[in-house]
Short mmCIF file of C-alpha atoms and ligand atoms in Angstrom, two decimals:
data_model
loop_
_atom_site.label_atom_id
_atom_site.label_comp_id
_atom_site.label_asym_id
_atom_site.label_seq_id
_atom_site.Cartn_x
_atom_site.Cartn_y
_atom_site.Cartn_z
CA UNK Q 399 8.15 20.55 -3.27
CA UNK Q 400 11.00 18.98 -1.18
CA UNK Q 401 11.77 15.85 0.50
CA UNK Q 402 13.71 15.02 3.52
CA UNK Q 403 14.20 11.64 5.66
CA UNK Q 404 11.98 10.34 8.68
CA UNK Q 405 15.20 9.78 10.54
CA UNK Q 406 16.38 13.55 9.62
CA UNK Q 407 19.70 13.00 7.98
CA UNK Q 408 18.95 12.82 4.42
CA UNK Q 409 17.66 15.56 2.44
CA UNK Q 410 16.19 18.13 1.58
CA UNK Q 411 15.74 16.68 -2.07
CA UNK Q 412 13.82 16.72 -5.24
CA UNK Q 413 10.79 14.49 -5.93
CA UNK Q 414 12.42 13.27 -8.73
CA UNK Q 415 15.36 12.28 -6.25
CA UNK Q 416 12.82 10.92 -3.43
CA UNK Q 417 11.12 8.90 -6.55
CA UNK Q 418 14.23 7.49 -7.47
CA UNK Q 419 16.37 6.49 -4.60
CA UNK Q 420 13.37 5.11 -2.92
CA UNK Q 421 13.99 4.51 0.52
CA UNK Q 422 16.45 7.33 2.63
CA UNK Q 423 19.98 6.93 2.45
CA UNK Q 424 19.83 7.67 6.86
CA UNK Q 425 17.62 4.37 6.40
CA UNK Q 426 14.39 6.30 6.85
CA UNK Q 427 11.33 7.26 4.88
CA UNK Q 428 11.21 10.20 2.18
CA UNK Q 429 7.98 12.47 3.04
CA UNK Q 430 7.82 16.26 1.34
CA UNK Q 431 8.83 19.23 4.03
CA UNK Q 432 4.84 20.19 4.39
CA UNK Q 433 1.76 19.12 3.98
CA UNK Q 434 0.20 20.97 0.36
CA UNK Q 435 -3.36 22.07 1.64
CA UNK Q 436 -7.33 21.91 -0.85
CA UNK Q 437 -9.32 24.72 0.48
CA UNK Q 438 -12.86 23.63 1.33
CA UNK Q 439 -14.23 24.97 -2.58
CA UNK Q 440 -10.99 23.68 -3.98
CA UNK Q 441 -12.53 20.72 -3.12
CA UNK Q 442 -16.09 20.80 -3.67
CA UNK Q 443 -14.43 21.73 -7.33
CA UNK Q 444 -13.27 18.25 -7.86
CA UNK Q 445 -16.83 16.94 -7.27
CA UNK Q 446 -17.92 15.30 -11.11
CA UNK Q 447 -14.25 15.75 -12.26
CA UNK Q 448 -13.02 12.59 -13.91
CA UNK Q 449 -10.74 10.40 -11.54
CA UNK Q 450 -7.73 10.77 -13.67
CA UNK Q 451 -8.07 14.91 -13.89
CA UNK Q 452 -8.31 14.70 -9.76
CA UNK Q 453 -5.36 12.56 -9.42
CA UNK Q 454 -3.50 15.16 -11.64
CA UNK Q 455 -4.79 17.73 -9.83
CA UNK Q 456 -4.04 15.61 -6.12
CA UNK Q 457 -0.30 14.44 -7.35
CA UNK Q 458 1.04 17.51 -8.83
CA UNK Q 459 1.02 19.26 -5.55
CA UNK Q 460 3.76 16.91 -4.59
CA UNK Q 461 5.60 17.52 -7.60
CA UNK Q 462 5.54 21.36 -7.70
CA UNK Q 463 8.17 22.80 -9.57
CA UNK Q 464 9.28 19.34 -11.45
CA UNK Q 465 6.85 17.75 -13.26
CA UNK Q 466 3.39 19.98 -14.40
CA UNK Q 467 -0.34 18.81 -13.57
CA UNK Q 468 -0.98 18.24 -16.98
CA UNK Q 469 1.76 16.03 -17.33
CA UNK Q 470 0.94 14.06 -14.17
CA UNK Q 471 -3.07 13.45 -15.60
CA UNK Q 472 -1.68 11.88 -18.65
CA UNK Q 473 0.97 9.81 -16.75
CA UNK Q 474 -2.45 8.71 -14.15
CA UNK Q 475 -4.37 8.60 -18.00
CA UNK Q 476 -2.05 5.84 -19.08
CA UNK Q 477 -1.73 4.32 -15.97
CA UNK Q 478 -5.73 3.73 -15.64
CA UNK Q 479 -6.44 2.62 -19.09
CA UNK Q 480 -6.34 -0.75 -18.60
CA UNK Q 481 -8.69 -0.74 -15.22
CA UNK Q 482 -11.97 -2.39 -15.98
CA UNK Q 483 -14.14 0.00 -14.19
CA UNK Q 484 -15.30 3.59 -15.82
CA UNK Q 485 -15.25 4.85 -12.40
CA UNK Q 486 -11.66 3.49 -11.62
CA UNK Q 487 -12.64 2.80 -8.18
CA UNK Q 488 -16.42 2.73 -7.63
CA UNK Q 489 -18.38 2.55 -4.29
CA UNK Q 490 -20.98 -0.13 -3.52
CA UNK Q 491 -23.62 0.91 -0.87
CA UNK Q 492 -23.75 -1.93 2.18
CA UNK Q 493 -26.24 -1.48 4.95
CA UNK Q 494 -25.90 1.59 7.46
CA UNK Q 495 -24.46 3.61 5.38
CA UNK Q 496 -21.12 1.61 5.27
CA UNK Q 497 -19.83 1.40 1.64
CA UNK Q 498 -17.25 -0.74 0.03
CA UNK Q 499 -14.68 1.13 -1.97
CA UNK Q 500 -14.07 -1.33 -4.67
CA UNK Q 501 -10.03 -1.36 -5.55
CA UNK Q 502 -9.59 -4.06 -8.09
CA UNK Q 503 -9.59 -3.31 -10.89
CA UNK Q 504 -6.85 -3.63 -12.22
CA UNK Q 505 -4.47 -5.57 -14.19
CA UNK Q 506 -3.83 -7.91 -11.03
CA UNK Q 507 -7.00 -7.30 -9.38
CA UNK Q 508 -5.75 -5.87 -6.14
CA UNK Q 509 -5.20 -2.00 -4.98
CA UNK Q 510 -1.51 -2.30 -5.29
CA UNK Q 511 -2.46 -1.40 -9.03
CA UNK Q 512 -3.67 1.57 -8.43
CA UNK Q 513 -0.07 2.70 -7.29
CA UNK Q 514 2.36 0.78 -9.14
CA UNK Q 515 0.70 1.50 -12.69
CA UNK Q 516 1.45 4.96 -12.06
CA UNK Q 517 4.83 4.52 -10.51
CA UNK Q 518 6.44 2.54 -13.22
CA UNK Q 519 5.59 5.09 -15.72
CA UNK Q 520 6.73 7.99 -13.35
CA UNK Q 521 9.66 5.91 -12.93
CA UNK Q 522 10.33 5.05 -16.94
CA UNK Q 523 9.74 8.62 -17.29
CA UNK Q 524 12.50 9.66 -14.99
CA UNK Q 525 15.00 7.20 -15.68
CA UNK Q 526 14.87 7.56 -19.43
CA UNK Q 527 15.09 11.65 -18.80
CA UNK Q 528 18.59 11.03 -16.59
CA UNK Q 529 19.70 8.45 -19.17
CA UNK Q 530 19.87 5.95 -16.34
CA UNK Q 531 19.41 2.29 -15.47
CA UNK Q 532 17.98 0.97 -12.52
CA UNK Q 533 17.28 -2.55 -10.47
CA UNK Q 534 14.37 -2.10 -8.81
CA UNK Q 535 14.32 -5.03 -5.20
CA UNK Q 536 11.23 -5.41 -3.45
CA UNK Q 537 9.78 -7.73 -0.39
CA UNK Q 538 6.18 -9.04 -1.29
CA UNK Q 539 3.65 -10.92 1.15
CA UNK Q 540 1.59 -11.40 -2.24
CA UNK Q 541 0.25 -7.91 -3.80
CA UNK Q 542 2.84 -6.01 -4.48
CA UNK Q 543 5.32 -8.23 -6.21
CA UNK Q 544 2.63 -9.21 -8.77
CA UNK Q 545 1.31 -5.49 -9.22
CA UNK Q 546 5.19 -4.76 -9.66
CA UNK Q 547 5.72 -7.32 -11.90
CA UNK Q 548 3.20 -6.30 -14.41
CA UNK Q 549 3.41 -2.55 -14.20
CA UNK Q 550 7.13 -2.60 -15.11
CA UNK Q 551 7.23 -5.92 -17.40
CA UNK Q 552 8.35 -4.08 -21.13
CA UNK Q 553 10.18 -1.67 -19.44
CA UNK Q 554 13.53 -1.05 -20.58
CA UNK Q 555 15.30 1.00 -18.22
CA UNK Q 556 14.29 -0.69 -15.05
CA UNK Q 557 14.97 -4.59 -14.04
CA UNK Q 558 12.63 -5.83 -11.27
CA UNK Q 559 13.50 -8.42 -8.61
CA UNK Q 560 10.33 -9.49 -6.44
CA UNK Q 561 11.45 -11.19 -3.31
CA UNK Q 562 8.22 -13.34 -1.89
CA UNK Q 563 7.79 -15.94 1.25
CA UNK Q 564 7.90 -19.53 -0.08
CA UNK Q 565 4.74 -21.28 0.58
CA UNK Q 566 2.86 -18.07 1.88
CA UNK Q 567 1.22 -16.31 -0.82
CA UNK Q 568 -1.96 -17.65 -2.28
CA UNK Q 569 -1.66 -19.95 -5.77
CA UNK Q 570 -2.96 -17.20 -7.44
CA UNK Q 571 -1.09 -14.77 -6.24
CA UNK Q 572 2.05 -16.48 -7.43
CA UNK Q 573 1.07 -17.36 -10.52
CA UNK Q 574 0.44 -13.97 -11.21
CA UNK Q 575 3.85 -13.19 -10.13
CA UNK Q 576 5.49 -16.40 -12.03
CA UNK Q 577 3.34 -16.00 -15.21
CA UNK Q 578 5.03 -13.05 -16.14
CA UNK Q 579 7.84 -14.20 -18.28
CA UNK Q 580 9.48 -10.82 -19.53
CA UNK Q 581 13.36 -10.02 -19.63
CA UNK Q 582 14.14 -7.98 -16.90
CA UNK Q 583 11.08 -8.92 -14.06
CA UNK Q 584 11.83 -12.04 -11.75
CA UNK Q 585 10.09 -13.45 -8.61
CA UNK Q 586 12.31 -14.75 -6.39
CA UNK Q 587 10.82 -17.42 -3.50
CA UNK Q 588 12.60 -16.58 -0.50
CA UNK Q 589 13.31 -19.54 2.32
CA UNK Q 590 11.32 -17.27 4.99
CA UNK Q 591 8.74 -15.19 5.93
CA UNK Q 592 7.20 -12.00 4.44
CA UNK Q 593 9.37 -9.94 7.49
CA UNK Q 594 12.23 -11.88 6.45
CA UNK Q 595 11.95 -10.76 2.86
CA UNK Q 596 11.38 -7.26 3.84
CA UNK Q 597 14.64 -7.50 5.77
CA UNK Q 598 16.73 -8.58 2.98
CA UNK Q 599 15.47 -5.79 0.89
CA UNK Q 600 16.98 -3.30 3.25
CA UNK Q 601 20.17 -5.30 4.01
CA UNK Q 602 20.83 -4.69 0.16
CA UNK Q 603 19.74 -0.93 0.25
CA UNK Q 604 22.30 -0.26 3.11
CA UNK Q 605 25.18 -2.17 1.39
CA UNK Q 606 26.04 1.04 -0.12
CA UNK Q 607 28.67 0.09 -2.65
CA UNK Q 608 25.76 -2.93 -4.10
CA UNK Q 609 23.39 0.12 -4.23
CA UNK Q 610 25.54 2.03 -6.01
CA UNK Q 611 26.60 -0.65 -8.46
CA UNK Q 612 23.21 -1.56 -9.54
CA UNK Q 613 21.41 1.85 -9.11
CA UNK Q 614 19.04 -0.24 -6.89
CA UNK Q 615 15.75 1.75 -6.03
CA UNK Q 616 12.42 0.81 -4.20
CA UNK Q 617 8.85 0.51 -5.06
CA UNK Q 618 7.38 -0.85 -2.04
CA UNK Q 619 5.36 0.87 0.06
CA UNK Q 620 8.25 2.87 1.49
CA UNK Q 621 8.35 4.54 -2.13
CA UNK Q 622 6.95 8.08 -1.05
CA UNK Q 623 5.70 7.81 -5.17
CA UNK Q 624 3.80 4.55 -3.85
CA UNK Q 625 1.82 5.99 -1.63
CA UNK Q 626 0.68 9.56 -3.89
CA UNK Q 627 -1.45 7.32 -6.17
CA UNK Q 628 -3.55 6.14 -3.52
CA UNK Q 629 -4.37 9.70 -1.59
CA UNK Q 630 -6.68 10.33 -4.77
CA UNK Q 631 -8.98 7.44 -3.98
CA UNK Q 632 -9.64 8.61 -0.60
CA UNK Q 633 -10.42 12.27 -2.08
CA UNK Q 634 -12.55 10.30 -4.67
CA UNK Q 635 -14.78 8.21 -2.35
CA UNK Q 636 -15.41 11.06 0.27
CA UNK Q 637 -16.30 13.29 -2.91
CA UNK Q 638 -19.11 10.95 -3.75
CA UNK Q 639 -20.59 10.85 -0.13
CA UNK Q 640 -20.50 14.61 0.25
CA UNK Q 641 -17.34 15.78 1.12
CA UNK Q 642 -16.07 18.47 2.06
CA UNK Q 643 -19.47 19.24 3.60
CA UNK Q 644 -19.67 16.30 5.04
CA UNK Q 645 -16.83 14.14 6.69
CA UNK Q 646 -16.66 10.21 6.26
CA UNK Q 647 -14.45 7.49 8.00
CA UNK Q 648 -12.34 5.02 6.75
CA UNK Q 649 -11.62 1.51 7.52
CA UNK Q 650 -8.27 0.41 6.02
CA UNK Q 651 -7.32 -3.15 5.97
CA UNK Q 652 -3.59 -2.76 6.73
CA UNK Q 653 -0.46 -4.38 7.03
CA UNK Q 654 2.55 -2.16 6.24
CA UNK Q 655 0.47 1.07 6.81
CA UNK Q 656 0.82 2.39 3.87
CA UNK Q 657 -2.93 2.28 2.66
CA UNK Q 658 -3.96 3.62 5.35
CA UNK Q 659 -1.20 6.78 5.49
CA UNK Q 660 -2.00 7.39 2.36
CA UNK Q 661 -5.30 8.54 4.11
CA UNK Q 662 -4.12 10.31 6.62
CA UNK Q 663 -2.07 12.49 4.26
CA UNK Q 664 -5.77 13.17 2.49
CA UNK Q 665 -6.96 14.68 5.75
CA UNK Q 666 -3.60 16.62 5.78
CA UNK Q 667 -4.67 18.05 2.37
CA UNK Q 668 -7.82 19.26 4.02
CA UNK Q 669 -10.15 16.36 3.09
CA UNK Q 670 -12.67 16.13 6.17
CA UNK Q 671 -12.08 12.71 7.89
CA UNK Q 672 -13.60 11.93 11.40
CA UNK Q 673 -11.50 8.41 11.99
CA UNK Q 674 -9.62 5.98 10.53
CA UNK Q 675 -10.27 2.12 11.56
CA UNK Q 676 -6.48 0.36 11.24
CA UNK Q 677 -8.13 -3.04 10.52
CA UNK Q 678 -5.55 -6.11 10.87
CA UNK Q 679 -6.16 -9.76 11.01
CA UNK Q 680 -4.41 -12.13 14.20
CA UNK Q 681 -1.47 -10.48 13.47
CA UNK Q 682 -2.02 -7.12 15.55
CA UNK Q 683 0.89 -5.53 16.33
CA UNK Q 684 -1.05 -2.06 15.32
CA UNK Q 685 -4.02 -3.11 17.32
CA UNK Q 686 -1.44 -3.82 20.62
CA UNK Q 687 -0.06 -0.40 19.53
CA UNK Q 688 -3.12 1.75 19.73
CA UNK Q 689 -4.29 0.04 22.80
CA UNK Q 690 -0.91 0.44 24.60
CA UNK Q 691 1.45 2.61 22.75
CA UNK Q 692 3.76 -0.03 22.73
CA UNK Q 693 4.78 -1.03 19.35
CA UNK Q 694 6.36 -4.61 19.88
CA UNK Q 695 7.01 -7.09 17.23
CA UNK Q 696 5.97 -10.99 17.55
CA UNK Q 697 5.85 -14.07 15.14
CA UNK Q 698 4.16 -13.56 12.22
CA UNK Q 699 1.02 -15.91 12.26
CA UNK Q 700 0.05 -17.15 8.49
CA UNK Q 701 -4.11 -16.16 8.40
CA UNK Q 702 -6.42 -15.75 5.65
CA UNK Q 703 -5.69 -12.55 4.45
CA UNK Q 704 -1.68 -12.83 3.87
CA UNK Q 705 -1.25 -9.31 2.13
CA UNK Q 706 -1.44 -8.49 6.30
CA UNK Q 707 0.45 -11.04 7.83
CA UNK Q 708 3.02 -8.61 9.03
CA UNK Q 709 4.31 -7.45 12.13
CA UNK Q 710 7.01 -4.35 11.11
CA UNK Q 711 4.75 -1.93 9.00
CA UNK Q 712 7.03 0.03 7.66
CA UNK Q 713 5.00 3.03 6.81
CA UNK Q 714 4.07 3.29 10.48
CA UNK Q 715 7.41 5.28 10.75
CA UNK Q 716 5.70 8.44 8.70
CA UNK Q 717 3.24 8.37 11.29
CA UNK Q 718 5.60 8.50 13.84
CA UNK Q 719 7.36 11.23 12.55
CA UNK Q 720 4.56 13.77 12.40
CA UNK Q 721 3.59 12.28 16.15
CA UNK Q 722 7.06 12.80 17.70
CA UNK Q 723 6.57 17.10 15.59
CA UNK Q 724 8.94 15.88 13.10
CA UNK Q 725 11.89 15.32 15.12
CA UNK Q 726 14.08 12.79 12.75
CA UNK Q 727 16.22 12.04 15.93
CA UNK Q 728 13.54 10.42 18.38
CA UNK Q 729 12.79 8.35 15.29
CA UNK Q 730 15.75 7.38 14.40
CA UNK Q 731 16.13 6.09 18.31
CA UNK Q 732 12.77 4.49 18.15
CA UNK Q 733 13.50 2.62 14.93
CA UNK Q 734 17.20 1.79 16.56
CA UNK Q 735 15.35 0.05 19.61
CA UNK Q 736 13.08 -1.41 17.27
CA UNK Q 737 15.55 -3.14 15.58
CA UNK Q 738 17.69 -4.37 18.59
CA UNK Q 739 14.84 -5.23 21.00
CA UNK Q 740 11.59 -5.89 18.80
CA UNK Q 741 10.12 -2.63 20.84
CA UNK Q 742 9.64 0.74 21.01
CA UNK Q 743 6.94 3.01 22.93
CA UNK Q 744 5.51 6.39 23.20
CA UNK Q 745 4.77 8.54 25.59
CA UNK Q 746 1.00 8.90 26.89
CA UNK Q 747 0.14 12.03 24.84
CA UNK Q 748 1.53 10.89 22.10
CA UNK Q 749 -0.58 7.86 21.74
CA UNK Q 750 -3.28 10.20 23.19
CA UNK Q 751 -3.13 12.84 19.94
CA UNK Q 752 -2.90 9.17 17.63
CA UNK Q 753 -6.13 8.39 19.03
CA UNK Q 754 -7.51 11.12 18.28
CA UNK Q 755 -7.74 9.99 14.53
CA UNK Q 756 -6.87 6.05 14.58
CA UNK Q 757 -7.98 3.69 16.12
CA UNK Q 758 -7.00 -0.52 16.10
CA UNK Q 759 -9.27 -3.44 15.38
CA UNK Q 760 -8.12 -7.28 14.78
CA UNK Q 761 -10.21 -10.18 13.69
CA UNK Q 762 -9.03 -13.59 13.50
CA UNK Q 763 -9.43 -16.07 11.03
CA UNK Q 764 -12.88 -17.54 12.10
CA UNK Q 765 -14.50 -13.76 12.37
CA UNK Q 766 -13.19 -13.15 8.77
CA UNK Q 767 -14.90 -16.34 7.59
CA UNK Q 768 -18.12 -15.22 9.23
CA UNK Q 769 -17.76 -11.62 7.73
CA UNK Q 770 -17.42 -13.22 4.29
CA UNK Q 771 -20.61 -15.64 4.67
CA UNK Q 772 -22.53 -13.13 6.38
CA UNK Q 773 -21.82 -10.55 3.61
CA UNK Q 774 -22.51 -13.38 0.47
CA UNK Q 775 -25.30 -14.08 2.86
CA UNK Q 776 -26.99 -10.54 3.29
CA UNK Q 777 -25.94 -8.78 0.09
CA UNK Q 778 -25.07 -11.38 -2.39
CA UNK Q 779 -22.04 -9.81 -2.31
CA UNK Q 780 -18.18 -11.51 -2.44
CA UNK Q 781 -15.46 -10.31 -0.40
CA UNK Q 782 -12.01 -11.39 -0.05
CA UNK Q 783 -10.57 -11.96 3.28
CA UNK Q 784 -8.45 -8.42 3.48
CA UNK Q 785 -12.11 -6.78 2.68
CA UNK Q 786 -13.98 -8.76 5.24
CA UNK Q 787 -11.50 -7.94 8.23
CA UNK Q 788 -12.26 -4.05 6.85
CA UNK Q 789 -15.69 -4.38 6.60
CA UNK Q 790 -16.11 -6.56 9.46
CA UNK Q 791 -14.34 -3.71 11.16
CA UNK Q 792 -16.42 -1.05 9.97
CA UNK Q 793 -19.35 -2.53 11.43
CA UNK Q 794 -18.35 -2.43 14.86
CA UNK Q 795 -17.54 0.81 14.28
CA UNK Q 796 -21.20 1.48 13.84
CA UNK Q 797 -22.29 -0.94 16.33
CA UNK Q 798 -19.99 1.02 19.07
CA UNK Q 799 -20.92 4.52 18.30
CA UNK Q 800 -17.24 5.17 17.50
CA UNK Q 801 -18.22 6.75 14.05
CA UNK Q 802 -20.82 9.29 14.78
CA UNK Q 803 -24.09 7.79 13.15
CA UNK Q 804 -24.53 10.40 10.22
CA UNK Q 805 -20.73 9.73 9.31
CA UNK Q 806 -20.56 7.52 6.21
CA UNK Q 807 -18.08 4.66 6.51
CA UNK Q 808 -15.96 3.70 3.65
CA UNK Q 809 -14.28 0.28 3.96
CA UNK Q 810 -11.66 -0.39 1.39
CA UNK Q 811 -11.79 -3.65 -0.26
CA UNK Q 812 -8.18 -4.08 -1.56
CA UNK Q 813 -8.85 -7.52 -3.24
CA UNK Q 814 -11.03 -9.07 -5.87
CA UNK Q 815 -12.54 -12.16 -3.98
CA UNK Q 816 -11.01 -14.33 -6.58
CA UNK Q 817 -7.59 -14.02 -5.67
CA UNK Q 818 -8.04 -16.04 -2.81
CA UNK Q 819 -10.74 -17.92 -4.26
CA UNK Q 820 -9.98 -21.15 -1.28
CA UNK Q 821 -10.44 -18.55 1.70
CA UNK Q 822 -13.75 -17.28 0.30
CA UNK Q 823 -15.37 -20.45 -1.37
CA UNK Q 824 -14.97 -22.48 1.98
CA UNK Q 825 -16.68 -19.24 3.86
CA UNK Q 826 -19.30 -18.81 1.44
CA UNK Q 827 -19.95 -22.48 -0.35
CA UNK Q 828 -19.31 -19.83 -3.63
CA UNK Q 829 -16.27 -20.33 -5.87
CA UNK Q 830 -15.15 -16.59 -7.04
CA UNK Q 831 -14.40 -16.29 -10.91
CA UNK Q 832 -11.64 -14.84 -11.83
CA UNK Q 833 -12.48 -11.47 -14.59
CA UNK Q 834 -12.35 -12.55 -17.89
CA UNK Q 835 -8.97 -10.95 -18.50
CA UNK Q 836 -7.43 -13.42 -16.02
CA UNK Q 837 -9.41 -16.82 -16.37
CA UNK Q 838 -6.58 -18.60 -18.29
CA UNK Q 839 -4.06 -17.46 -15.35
CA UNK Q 840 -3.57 -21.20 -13.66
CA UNK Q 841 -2.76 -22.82 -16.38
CA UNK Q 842 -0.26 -20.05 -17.90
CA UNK Q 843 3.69 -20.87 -17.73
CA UNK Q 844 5.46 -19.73 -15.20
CA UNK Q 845 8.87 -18.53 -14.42
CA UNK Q 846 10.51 -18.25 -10.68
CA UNK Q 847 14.01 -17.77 -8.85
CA UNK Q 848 14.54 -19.11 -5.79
CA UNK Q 849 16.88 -18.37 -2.73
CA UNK Q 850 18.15 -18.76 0.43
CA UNK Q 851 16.97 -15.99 3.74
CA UNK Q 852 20.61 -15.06 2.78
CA UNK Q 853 21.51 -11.07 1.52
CA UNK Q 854 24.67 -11.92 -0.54
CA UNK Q 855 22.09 -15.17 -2.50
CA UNK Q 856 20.15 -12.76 -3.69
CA UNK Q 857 22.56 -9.78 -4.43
CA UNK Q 858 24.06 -12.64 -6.38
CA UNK Q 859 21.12 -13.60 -8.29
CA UNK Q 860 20.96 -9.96 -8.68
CA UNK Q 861 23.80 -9.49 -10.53
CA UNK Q 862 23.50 -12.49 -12.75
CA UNK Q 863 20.21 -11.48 -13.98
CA UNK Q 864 20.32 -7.59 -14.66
CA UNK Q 865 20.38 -6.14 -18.35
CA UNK Q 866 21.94 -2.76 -17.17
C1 PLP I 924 -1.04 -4.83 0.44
C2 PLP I 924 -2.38 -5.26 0.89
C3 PLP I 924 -2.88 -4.87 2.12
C4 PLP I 924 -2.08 -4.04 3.10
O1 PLP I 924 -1.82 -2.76 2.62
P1 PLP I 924 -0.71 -1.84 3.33
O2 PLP I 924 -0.59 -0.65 2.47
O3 PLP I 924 0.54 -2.67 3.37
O4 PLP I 924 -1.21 -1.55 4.68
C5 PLP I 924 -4.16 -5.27 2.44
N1 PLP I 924 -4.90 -6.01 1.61
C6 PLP I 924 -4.45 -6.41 0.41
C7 PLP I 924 -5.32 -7.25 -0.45
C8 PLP I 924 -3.17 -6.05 0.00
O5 PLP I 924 -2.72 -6.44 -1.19
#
């Protein structure tokens, strides 16, 4: 399988290449030249497989030709040993059929795990067969950066640099970032927002000759490796409710849309889905864009579920590539006028064939505290905020008829309620425990960078603090 660039200048390449260099040297996104495709009894095979032997089976159609199946289940094996779930990622049955796909477990209790756990050992694995050393820069509004942190921490041929809003990410969250006190893996508090740290990150990817120097590489959701992990939970859940012989939607809690492409690739691979819900909190710049088809960027607004506070999603540009037939050219212009004006837009049908499968909800911070109490309420059930803007939205779904009524939902919950234990304890009058594995977290030591919303700060701090 090969690789080439949303913006069409970069590429065709190896996976091993696309895993590497992370984001496209053109400035756009890696995705492989086609879609691989499960017949309908390929699928119905997977059903009672284990979820490690279907993510080998899922992956290693991406990686055709480089890395083996076999090689890819005991890379997921390793990866999902730690997860505190047999299932991995389990389903819990809510009312009409809607059902919560549960994605924390993991070390850091958030779906970023579920991705990064098997991207720092694809990555280790890579580096270490090039004899190589790599810096590895990434923007965080809370999930990732810890996720990175602790999937690479111990690994020798990679140094990590987490770049995270000041002030914006939940105490937990940065304690799980800070708390991890390895050589090599540093969170960095930016003076800025979560866009603003996204922005360094890719003013340091196009200063070529600092790329080159540090063999600086990606693992944030623009890593194409980021977002193969998380296609085999989609494949997983629909298994369980029936698929292929039955399709299911999907409510994604989003903020750089790279959850819920991850999805979309699933139905590429032939998994039946009838809709995707693209849920965001206030900040609903994908909402605006699937009413409109005007993608236009405003102030981020801080709300309860900060892994969305976002207003580039950076993933949206795969989308856009398959919608504009794969012409690298009228992305490249969109992204162009994205960047100068804060605005690009589509033309009718284009939006038109996007609706087809998406479509946009928001909720704002008081509907997300309702969703939480009403769910603690009704099921004597905890969700975090992210989940309750999902779940929230995959009940108007069913209360609108936009799911057809014998279509099972499936609304991601990409949190463990006890990461933002404040959010959910004044919603529900419950305080969320953390999993035994983390309950000494607040009062472990922590160690933190800090800089200014300046690119040549942190390429500085950069260089100081690399083992390579
Ligand atoms: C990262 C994150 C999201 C957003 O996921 P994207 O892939 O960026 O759309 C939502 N909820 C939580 C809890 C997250 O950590």
């Amino acid at each position: 399988m090969e690789y080439i660039s949303t913006r069409g200048k970069d590429g065709p390449l190896s996976f091993e290449d696309a895993l590497l260099n992370g984001l496209a040297r053109d400035g756009g996104l890696y995705l492989p030249t086609q879609w691989p495709c499960f017949s309908a009894a390929e699928i119905r095979a997977m059903r009672g497989q284990s979820y490690v032997k279907i993510a080998g089976q899922i992956m290693s159609r991406f990686t055709d030709g480089e890395v083996h199946e076999d090689q890819i289940a005991e890379i997921a094996a390793d990866a999902y040993r730690g997860f505190t779930h047999k299932e991995i990622a389990p389903l819990k049955a809510m009312e009409q059929d809607i059902h919560v796909l549960e994605l924390f477990y993991g070390p850091t209790i958030a779906f970023k795990d579920y991705a990064m756990q098997f991207l720092s050992r694809a990555f280790d694995t890579a580096l270490s067969r090039q004899n190589r050393q790599a810096v590895i820069l990434g923007a965080t509004s809370g999930d990732t950066g810890s996720a990175a942190l602790e999937a690479f921490r111990g690994r020798e041929a990679v140094d990590v640099f987490i770049l995270f809003p000041e002030g914006r990410v939940s105490p937990v969250q940065q304690k799980q970032m800070t708390s991890v006190r390895d050589a090599g893996v540093y969170a960095i508090a930016v003076k800025g927002d979560f866009d603003d740290c996204q922005a360094l990150v890719k003013a340091c990817f196009n200063d070529a000759a600092f790329r080159d120097k540090v063999g600086l590489s990606a693992v944030n959701s623009i890593n194409w490796a980021r977002l193969m992990p998380q296609i085999v939970y989609y494949f997983t859940s629909a298994l369980a409710l029936g698929a292929p012989d039955k399709p299911v939607a999907f409510s994604v809690p989003t903020g750089n849309f790279g959850n819920v492409f991850a999805g979309w690739v699933a139905m590429q691979m032939g998994l039946p889905v009838e809709r995707f819900i693209v849920s965001s909190n206030r900040n609903d710049i994908l909402t605006r864009f699937f009413e409109g088809g005007v993608m236009e960027r405003r102030d981020v607004h801080p709300s309860l579920s900060p892994s969305m506070d976002i207003q580039v999603s950076s993933n949206f540009e795969r989308l856009l590539f398959e919608l504009l037939d794969r012409n690298g050219e009228a992305v490249a212009a969109a992204m162009q006028s994205f960047s100068e004006t804060g605005r690009f837009s589509v033309e009718d049908k284009v939006l038109q064939s996007a609706l087809q499968v998406f479509s946009g909800y928001c909720l704002d911070d008081a509907g997300t505290t309702a969703e939480i109490k009403r769910c603690f309420d009704t099921h004597n059930y905890l969700i975090d905020p992210h989940s309750a803007v999902g779940l929230a939205a995959a009940r108007n779904a069913r209360r609108t008829n936009l799911v057809a009524k014998d279509t099972p939902i499936i609304s991601l919950a990409c949190a463990h309620p006890a990461k933002f234990p404040d959010a959910v304890h004044n919603a529900s009058g419950q305080m969320p425990e953390l999993p035994d594995e983390l309950a000494d977290l607040m009062s472990r030591d922590e160690q933190m960078l800090t800089a200014p919303n300046d690119m040549a700060a942190v390429q500085k701090l950069v260089l100081e603090h690399r083992r390579g």
